XYZ file of C-alpha atoms in Angstrom:
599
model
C 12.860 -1.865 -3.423
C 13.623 0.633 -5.801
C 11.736 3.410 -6.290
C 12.970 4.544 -9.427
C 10.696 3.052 -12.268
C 10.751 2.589 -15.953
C 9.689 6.363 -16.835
C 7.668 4.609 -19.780
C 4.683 7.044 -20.730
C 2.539 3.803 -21.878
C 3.060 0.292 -21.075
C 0.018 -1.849 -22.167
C 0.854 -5.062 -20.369
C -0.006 -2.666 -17.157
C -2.602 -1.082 -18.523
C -4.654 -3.991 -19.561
C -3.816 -5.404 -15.665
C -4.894 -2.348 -14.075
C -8.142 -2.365 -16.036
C -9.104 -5.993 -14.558
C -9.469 -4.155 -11.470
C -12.807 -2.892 -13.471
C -13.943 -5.922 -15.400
C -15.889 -7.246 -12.000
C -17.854 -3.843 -12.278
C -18.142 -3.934 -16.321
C -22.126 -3.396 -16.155
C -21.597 -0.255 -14.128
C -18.612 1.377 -16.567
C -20.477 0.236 -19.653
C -23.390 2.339 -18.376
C -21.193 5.453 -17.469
C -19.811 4.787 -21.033
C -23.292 5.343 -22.457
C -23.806 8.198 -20.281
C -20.482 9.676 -21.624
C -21.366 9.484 -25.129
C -25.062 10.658 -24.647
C -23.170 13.959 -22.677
C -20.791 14.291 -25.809
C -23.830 14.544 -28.619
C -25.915 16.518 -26.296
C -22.607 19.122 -26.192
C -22.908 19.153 -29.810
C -26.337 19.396 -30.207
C -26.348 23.108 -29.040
C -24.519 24.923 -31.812
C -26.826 23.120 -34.195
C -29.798 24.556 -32.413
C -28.181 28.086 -31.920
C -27.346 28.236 -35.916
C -30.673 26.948 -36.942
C -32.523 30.127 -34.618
C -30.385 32.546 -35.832
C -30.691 31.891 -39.439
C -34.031 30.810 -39.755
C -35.388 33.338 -37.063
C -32.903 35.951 -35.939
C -31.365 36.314 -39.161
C -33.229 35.001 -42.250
C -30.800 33.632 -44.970
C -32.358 31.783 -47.709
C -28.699 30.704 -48.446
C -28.432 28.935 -45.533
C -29.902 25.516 -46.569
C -32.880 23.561 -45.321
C -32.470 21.317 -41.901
C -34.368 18.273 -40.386
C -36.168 20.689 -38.200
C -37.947 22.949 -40.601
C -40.602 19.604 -41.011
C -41.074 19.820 -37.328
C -40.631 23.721 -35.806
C -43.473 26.358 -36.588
C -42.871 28.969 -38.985
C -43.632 31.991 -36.730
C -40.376 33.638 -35.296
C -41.934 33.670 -31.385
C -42.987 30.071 -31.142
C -40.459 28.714 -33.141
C -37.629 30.611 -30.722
C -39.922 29.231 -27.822
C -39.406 25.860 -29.326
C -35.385 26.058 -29.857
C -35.197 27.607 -26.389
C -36.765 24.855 -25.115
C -35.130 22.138 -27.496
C -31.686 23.795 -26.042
C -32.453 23.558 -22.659
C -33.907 20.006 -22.686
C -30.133 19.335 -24.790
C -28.316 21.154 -21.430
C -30.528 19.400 -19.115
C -29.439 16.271 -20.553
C -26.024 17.096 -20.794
C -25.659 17.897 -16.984
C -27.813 14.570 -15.942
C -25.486 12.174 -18.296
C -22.583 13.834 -16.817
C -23.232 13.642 -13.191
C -24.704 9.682 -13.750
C -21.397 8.976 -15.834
C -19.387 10.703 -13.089
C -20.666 9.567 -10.070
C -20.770 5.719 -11.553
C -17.412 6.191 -12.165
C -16.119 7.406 -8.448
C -17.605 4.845 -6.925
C -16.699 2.059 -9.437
C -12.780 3.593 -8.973
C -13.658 3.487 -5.187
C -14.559 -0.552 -5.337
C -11.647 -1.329 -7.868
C -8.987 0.732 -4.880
C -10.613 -1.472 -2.296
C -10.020 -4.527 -4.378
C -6.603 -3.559 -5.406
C -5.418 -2.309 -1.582
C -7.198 -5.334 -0.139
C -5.267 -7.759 -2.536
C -1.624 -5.379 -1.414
C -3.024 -5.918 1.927
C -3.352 -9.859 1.255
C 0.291 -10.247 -0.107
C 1.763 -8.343 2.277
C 0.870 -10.799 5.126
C 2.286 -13.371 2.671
C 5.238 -11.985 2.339
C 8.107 -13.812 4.267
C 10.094 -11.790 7.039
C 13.474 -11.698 5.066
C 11.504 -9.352 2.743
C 10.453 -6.889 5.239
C 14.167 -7.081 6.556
C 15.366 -5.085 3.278
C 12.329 -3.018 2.444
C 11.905 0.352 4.605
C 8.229 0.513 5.953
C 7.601 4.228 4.568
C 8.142 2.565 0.930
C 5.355 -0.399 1.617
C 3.129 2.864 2.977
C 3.816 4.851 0.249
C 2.610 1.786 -1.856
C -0.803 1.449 -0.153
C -1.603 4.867 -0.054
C -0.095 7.688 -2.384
C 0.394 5.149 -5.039
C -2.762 3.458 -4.264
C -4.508 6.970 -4.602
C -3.135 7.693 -8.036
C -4.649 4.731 -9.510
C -8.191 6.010 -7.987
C -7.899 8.920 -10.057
C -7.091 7.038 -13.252
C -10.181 4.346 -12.516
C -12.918 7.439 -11.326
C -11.347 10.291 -14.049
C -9.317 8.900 -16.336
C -10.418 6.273 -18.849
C -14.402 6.786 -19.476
C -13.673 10.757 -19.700
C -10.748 10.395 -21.888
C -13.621 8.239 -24.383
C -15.709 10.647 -24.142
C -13.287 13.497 -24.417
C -11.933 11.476 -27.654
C -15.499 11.078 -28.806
C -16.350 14.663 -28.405
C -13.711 15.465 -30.220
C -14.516 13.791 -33.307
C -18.115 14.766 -33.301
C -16.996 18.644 -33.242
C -14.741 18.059 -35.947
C -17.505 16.095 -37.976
C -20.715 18.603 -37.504
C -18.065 21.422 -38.496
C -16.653 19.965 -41.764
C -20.469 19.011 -42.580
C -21.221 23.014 -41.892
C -17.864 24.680 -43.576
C -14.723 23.018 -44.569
C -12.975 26.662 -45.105
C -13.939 27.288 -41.778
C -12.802 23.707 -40.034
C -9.206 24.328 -41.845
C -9.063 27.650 -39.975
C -8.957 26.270 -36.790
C -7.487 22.374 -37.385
C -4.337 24.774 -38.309
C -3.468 25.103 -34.996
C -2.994 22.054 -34.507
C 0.508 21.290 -35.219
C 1.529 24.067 -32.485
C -0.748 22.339 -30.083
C 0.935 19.519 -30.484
C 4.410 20.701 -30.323
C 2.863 22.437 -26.962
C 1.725 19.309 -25.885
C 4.909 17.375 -26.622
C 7.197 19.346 -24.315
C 4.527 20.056 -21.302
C 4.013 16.016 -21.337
C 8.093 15.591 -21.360
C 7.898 18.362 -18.221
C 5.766 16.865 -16.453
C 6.848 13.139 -16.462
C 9.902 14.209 -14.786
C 8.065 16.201 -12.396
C 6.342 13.464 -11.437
C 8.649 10.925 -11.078
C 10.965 12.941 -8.996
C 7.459 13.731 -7.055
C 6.592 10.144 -6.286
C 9.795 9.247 -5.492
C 10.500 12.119 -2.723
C 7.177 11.438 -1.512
C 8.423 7.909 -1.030
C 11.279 8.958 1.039
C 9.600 11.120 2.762
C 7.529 8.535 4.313
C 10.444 6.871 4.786
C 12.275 9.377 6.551
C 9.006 10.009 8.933
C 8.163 6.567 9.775
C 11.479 5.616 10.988
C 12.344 8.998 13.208
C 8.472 9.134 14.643
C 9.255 5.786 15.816
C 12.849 6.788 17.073
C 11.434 9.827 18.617
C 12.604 9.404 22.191
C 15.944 8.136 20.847
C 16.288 11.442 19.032
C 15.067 13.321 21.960
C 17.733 11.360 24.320
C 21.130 11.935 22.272
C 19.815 15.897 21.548
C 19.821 14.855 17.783
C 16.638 16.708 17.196
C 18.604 19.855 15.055
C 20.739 17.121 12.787
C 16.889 15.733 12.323
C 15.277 18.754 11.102
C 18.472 19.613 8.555
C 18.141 16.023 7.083
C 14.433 16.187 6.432
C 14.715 19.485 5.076
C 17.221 18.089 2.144
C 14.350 15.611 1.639
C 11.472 17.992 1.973
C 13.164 20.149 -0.511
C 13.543 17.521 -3.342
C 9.662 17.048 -2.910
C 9.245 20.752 -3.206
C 11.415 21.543 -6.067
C 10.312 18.715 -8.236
C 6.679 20.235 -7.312
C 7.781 23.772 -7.794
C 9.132 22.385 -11.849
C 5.458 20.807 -11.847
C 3.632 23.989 -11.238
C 5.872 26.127 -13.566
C 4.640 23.470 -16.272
C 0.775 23.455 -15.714
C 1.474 27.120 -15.349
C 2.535 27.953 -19.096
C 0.666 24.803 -20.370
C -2.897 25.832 -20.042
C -2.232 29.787 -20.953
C -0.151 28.867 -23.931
C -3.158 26.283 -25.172
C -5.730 29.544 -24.742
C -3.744 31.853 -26.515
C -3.459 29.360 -29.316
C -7.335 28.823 -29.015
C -8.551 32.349 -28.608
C -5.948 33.312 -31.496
C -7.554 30.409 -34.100
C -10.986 31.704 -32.216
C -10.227 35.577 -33.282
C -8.331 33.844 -37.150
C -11.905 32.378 -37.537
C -13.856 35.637 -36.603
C -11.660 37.218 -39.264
C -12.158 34.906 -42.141
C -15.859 34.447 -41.039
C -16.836 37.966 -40.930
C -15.595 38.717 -43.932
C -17.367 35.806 -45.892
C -20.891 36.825 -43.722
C -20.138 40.492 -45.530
C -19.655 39.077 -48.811
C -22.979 36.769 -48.062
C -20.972 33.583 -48.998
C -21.501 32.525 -45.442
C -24.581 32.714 -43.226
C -24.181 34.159 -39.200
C -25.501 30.946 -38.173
C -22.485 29.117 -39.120
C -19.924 31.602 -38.363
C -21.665 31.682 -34.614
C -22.365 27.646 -34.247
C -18.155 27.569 -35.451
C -17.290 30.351 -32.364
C -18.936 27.634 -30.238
C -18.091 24.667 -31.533
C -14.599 26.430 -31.514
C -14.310 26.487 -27.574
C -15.218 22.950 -27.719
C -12.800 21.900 -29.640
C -9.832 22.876 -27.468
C -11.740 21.991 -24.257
C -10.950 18.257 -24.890
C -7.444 19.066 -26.349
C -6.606 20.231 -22.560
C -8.606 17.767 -20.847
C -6.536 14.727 -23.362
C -3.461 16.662 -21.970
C -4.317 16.191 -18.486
C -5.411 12.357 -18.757
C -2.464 11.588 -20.502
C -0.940 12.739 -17.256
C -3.246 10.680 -14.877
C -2.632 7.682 -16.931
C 1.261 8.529 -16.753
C 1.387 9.143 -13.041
C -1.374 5.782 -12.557
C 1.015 3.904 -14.980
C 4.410 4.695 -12.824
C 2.541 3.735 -9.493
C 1.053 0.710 -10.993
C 4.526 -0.612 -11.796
C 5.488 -0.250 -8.310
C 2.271 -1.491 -6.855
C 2.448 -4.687 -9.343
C 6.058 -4.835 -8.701
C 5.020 -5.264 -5.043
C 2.644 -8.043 -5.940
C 4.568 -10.179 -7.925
C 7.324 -10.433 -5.590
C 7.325 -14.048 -4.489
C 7.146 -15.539 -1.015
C 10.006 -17.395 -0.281
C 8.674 -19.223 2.539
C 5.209 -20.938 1.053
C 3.155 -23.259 3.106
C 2.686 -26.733 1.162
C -0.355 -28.903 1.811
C 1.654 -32.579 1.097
C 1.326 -33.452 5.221
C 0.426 -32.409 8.222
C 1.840 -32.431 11.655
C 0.797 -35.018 14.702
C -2.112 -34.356 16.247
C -0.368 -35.108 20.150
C 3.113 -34.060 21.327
C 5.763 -34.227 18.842
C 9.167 -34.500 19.244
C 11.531 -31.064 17.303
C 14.499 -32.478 15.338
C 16.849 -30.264 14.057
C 19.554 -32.374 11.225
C 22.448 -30.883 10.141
C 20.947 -27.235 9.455
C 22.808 -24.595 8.224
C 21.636 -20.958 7.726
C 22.416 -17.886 6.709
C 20.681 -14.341 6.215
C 22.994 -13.206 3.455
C 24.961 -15.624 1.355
C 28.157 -17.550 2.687
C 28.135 -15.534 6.096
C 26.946 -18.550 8.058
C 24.827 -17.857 11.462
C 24.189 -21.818 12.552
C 26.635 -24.268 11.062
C 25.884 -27.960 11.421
C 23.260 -27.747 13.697
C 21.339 -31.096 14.717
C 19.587 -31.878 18.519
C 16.293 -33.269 19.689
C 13.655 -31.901 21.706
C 11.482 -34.232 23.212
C 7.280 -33.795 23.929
C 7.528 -31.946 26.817
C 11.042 -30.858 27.653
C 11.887 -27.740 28.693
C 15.049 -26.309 26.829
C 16.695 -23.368 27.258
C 19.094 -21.981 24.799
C 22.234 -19.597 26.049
C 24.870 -17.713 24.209
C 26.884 -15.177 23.656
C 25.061 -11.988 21.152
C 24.925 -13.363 17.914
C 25.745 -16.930 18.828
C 22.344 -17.638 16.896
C 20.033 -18.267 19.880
C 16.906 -16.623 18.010
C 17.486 -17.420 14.236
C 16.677 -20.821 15.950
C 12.797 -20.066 16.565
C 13.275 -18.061 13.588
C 13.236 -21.554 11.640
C 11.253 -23.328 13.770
C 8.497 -20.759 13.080
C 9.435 -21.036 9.463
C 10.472 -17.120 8.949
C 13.453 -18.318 6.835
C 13.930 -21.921 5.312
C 17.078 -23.155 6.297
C 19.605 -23.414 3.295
C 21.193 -26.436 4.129
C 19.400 -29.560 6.717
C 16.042 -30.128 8.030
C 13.436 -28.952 10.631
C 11.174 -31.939 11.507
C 8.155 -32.066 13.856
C 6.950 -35.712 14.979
C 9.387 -36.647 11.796
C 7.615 -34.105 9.774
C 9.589 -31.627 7.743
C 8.282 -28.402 8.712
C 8.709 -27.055 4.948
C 6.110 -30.112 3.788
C 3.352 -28.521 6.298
C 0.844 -25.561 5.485
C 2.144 -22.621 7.177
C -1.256 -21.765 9.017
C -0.941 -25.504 10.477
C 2.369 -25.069 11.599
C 2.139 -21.592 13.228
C -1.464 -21.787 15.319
C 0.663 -24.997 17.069
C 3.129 -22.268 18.748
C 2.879 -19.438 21.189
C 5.722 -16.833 20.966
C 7.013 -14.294 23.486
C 9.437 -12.307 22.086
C 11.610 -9.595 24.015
C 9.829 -6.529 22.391
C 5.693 -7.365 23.366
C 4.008 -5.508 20.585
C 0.077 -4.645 21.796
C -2.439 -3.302 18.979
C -4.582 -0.751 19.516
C -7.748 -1.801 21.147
C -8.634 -3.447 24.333
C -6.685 -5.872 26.649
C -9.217 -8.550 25.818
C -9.099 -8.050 21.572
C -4.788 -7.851 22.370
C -5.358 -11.257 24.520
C -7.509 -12.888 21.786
C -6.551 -11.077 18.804
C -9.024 -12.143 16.825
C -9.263 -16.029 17.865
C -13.383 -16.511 18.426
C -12.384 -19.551 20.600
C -11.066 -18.254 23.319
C -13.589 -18.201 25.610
C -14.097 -15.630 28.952
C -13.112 -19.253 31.295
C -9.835 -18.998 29.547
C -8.931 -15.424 29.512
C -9.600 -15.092 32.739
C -7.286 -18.195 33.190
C -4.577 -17.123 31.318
C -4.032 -13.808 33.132
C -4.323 -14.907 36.182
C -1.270 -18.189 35.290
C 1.197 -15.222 34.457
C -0.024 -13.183 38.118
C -1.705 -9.983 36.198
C -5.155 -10.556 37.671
C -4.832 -8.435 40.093
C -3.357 -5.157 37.625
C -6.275 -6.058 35.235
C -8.716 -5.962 38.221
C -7.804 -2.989 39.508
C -8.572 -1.466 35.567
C -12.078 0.611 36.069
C -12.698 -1.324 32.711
C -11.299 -4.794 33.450
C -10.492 -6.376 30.120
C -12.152 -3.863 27.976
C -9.019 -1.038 29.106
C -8.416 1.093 26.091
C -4.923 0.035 24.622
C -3.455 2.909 22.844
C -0.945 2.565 19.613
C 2.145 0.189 20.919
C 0.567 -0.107 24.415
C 1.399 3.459 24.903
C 0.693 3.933 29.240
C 1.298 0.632 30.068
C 4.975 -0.324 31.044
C 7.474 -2.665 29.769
C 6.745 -5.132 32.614
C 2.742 -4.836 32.268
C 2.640 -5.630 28.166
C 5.177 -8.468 28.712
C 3.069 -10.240 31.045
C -0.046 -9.641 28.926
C 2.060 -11.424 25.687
C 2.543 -14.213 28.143
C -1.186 -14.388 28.824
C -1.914 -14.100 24.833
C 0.367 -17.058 24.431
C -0.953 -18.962 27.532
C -4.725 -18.182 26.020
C -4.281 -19.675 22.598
C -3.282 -22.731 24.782
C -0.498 -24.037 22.299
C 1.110 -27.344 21.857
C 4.930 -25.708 21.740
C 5.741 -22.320 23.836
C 8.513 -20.117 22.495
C 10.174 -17.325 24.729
C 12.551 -15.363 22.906
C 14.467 -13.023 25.714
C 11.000 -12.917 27.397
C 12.363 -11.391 30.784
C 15.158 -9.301 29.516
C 13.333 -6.059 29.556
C 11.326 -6.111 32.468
C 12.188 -4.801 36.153
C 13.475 -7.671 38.755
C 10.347 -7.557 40.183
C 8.337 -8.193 37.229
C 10.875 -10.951 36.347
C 10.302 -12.707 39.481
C 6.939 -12.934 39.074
C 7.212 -14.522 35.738
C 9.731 -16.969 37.005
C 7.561 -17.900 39.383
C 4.716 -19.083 36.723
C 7.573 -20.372 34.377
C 6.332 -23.663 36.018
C 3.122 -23.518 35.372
C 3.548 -21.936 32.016
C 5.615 -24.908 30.534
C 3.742 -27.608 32.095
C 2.266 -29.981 29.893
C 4.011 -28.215 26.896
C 6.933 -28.231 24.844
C 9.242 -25.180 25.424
C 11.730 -23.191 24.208
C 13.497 -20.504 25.990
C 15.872 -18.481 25.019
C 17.682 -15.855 27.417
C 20.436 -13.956 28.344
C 19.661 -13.934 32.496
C 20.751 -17.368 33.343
C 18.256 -17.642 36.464
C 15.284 -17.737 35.045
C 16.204 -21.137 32.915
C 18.305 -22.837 35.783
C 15.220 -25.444 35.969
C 14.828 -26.074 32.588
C 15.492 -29.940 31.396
C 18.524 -29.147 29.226
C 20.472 -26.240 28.469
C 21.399 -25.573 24.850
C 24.929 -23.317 24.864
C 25.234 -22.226 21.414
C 28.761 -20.190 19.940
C 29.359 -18.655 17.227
C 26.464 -20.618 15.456
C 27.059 -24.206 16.524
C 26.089 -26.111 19.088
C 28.920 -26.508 21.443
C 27.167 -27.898 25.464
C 24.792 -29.682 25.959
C 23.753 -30.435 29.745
C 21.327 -29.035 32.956
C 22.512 -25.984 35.039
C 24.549 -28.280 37.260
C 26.090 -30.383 34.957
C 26.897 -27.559 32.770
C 28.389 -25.478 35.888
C 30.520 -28.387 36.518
C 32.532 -28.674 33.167
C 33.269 -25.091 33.583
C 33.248 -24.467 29.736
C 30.868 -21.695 28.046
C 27.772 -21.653 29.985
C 30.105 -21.889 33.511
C 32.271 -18.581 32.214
C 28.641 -16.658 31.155
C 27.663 -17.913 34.568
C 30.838 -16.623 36.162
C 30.247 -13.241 34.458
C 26.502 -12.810 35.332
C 27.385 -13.926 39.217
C 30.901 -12.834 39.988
C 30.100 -10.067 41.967
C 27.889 -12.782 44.136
């Protein structure tokens, strides 16, 4: 996945997809919208007030005009200040009430729209066949779920209902101002041409900025995921120095491409004040000397001075949104381009599979993980209910991209997968899958508890069968021996238990879902010979009654099985049991030869 994106400062087709995130909660941003707009005239209401005090009580101007409040206010200069006070405060107390309503609506609708919006990334990535995750670094698909994920909060919470009523504000200042003084309003709409060119080339710095920002943060996450995980690896071949030197190139790139960020916020909002205070002090000028000649009242002149500061307060705050919906635009093209990837490997609904033991046909399959560079080549056998088969090889003979199909992780290219006669690719994923256990050579444990790692999540599975299940793969006596028995903490990848220990508890997950077809995928390669005689010894009773596949390197743990699969170079070349095998001394007798020479 790339992480380099369009750079386009609007794109409506997002837009209008990011803002169905709100329509469920339409009641609740139509009422912060109100709130906005009520906080916008109550802003405007207060210059009115202050210019009607001052000329009709501070500073009497007969000039100055009548006003819808002279019907309503008394005439006497005490009470009627008491009443403007008063009229001005209930206008601020308004103001601040709207405004808090309007914002904390708003954070909590962008706070529901993020859950929807991670939930549905969250959904599709579980859809998402395995080829995908093959090619895509996992710091990327973190990046996606969180910093991206973030950036689109800020939009939904601070970005659209403000920038209406920022927009609205606007054009009420500029309205109540031309209705008081259109000399005046041209004084300070002249800045607006240098505001704009202002404007222009902080938006232009800042896009960069930001792109270079999201995409160093991207590799940065990158970069972290995959050494934290290497760690000990790093540790082992004294690689920690070459480590720090690498993610110092990357850490800089984030930094610099911040560093050009701050340096254009940092000239952006000064150069906007000076341009404000300097139309502010133009205005004072032109004002005052009107006021002197009495061709202007001080009511005006001071209502201008305040509708002045409010006029350039939304100028910034446009500036800034335009940046949120920038930055919200660039990580909603990656987030949609994330969800509108297509799974390869979709589940139909047009059968299902038998409901008792099923023979596994493979016809004629051919596969490959990139194009032309064949890993099984003409593939066909049969697996009948209840065999045990056990597949040998040479590395990269294609021994796992075997269960790899089977499980339906790739669709073969060429061929057919059948189950009971059933193509496999005909079947609902869900319906094929819950009808196999798998064991694979790295156990992977969750944090929790050795029961919720046993279960993982499967309501059926009752205590009768846990209890079973760990004791058919000869760990009841380690779990026993727990202070907590089944409810031992499991920390992050099983951290404190060994290799052998979470190997034997993915045999008992597998044995506890009680599956019709068991899978084990260099189950015993990683454990101690201890550990692996103790599973050997319940290979009998795990396979019993079941249809199983194993595949392994360490030939004595599959002697017993009913045939003996000896796959090379991606075809199927023997076919026999351990004996019959041994005695045409082909493949599986010269990988016997090697792993029992010394005997």
């Amino acid at each position: 996945m790339d992480e380099e994106v369009s750079g386009k400062s609007y794109d409506g087709r997002l837009l209008r997809r990011l803002l169905g995130y709100l329509w469920p909660y339409r009641g609740t941003v139509l009422i912060a919208l109100v709130c906005m707009l009520v906080h916008a005239a109550a802003d405007v209401v207060g210059p009115l007030l202050t210019r009607y005090a001052i000329d009709t009580y501070l500073a009497p101007n007969p000039e100055a005009g009548r006003s819808v409040l002279d019907a309503y206010l008394p005439k006497d200069p005490w009470q009627g200040m008491t009443v403007v006070s008063l009229l001005f405060l209930a206008a601020l107390i308004i103001s601040l009430i709207s405004d808090f309503v309007q914002t904390y609506l708003m954070s909590r609708t962008g706070q529901y729209a993020l859950f929807d919006l991670r939930h549905q990334t969250m959904e599709h990535l579980q859809r998402l066949d395995v080829a995908y995750y093959d090619r895509t670094p996992l710091g990327r698909l973190l990046t996606r779920v969180t910093t991206d994920a973030d950036t689109l909060s800020e939009l939904f919470s601070a970005g659209l209902v403000t920038a209406i009523g920022d927009f609205v504000l606007l054009l009420l200042v500029v309205g109540v101002m031309l209705q008081l003084s259109v000399p005046l309003t041209l004084v300070i709409l002249l800045s607006l041409p240098l505001l704009l060119a202002i404007t222009v080339k902080f938006r232009k710095d800042v896009s960069v900025s930001n792109r270079r920002i999201r995409t160093a943060v991207a590799r940065i996450n990158s970069y972290l995921q995959e050494h934290v995980s290497g760690m000990a690896v790093l540790q082992l071949f004294n690689r920690e120095q070459r480590s720090r030197e690498e993610f110092t190139e990357v850490n800089r790139e984030h930094m610099l491409a911040y560093k050009d960020a701050i340096v254009a916020y940092g000239w952006f909002y000064p150069a906007v004040e000076f341009v404000g205070l300097g139309a502010v002090a133009t205005l004072l000028a032109y004002g005052g000397y009107h006021v002197g000649a009495g061709e202007l009242s001080l009511g005006v002149l001071v209502a201008f001075f305040q509708y002045a500061i409010r006029f350039f307060r939304p100028i910034q705050d446009l500036s800034e949104k335009y940046n949120i919906l920038q930055s919200a635009i660039s990580a909603a093209e990656r987030i949609f381009q994330l969800l509108d990837t297509p799974a390869h490997v979709v589940g139909a609904k047009e059968a299902s599979l038998p409901a008792g033991p099923a023979a596994i046909e493979f016809d004629r399959v051919w596969f490959a993980y990139k194009e032309d560079e064949w890993v099984l080549r003409d593939v066909s056998f049969r697996i009948e209910p209840g065999e045990t088969i056990a597949v040998v090889g040479h590395t990269g003979a294609g021994k796992t991209t075997l269960t790899n199909l089977l499980l339906r992780f790739y669709d073969v290219q060429q061929g057919a997968i059948r189950i009971g006669g059933v193509d496999i690719r005909k079947v609902p994923l869900e319906e094929l899958r819950q009808r196999f256990a798998i064991v694979l050579q790295d156990s992977f444990l969750f944090t929790g508890t050795l029961e919720e790692n046993i279960r993982l999540g499967t309501e059926g599975i009752g205590g009768e069968q846990l209890r079973d299940a760990v004791d058919q793969v000869n760990l009841t006596d380690f779990v026993s021996g727990l202070p907590d028995g089944f409810r031992h903490a499991v920390k992050e990848r099983g951290a404190g238990l060994s290799t052998g220990q979470k190997q034997l508890l993915s045999f008992a997950r597998a044995l506890a879902h009680d599956p019709s077809f068991l899978i084990l995928d260099e189950a015993t390669s990683s454990v101690d010979t201890e550990t692996e005689v103790r599973i050997r010894l319940a290979l009998e009773r795990l396979v019993e009654g079941r249809t199983s596949l194993i595949v392994a390197h360490r030939l004595s743990t599959i002697q017993r099985a009913s045939r003996i699969f000896v796959m090379h170079k991606g075809q199927l070349r023997e076919v026999g049991t351990h004996q019959v095998l041994l005695a045409q001394r082909g493949i599986y007798w010269k990988l016997y030869q090697l792993q029992y020479q010394e005997r």
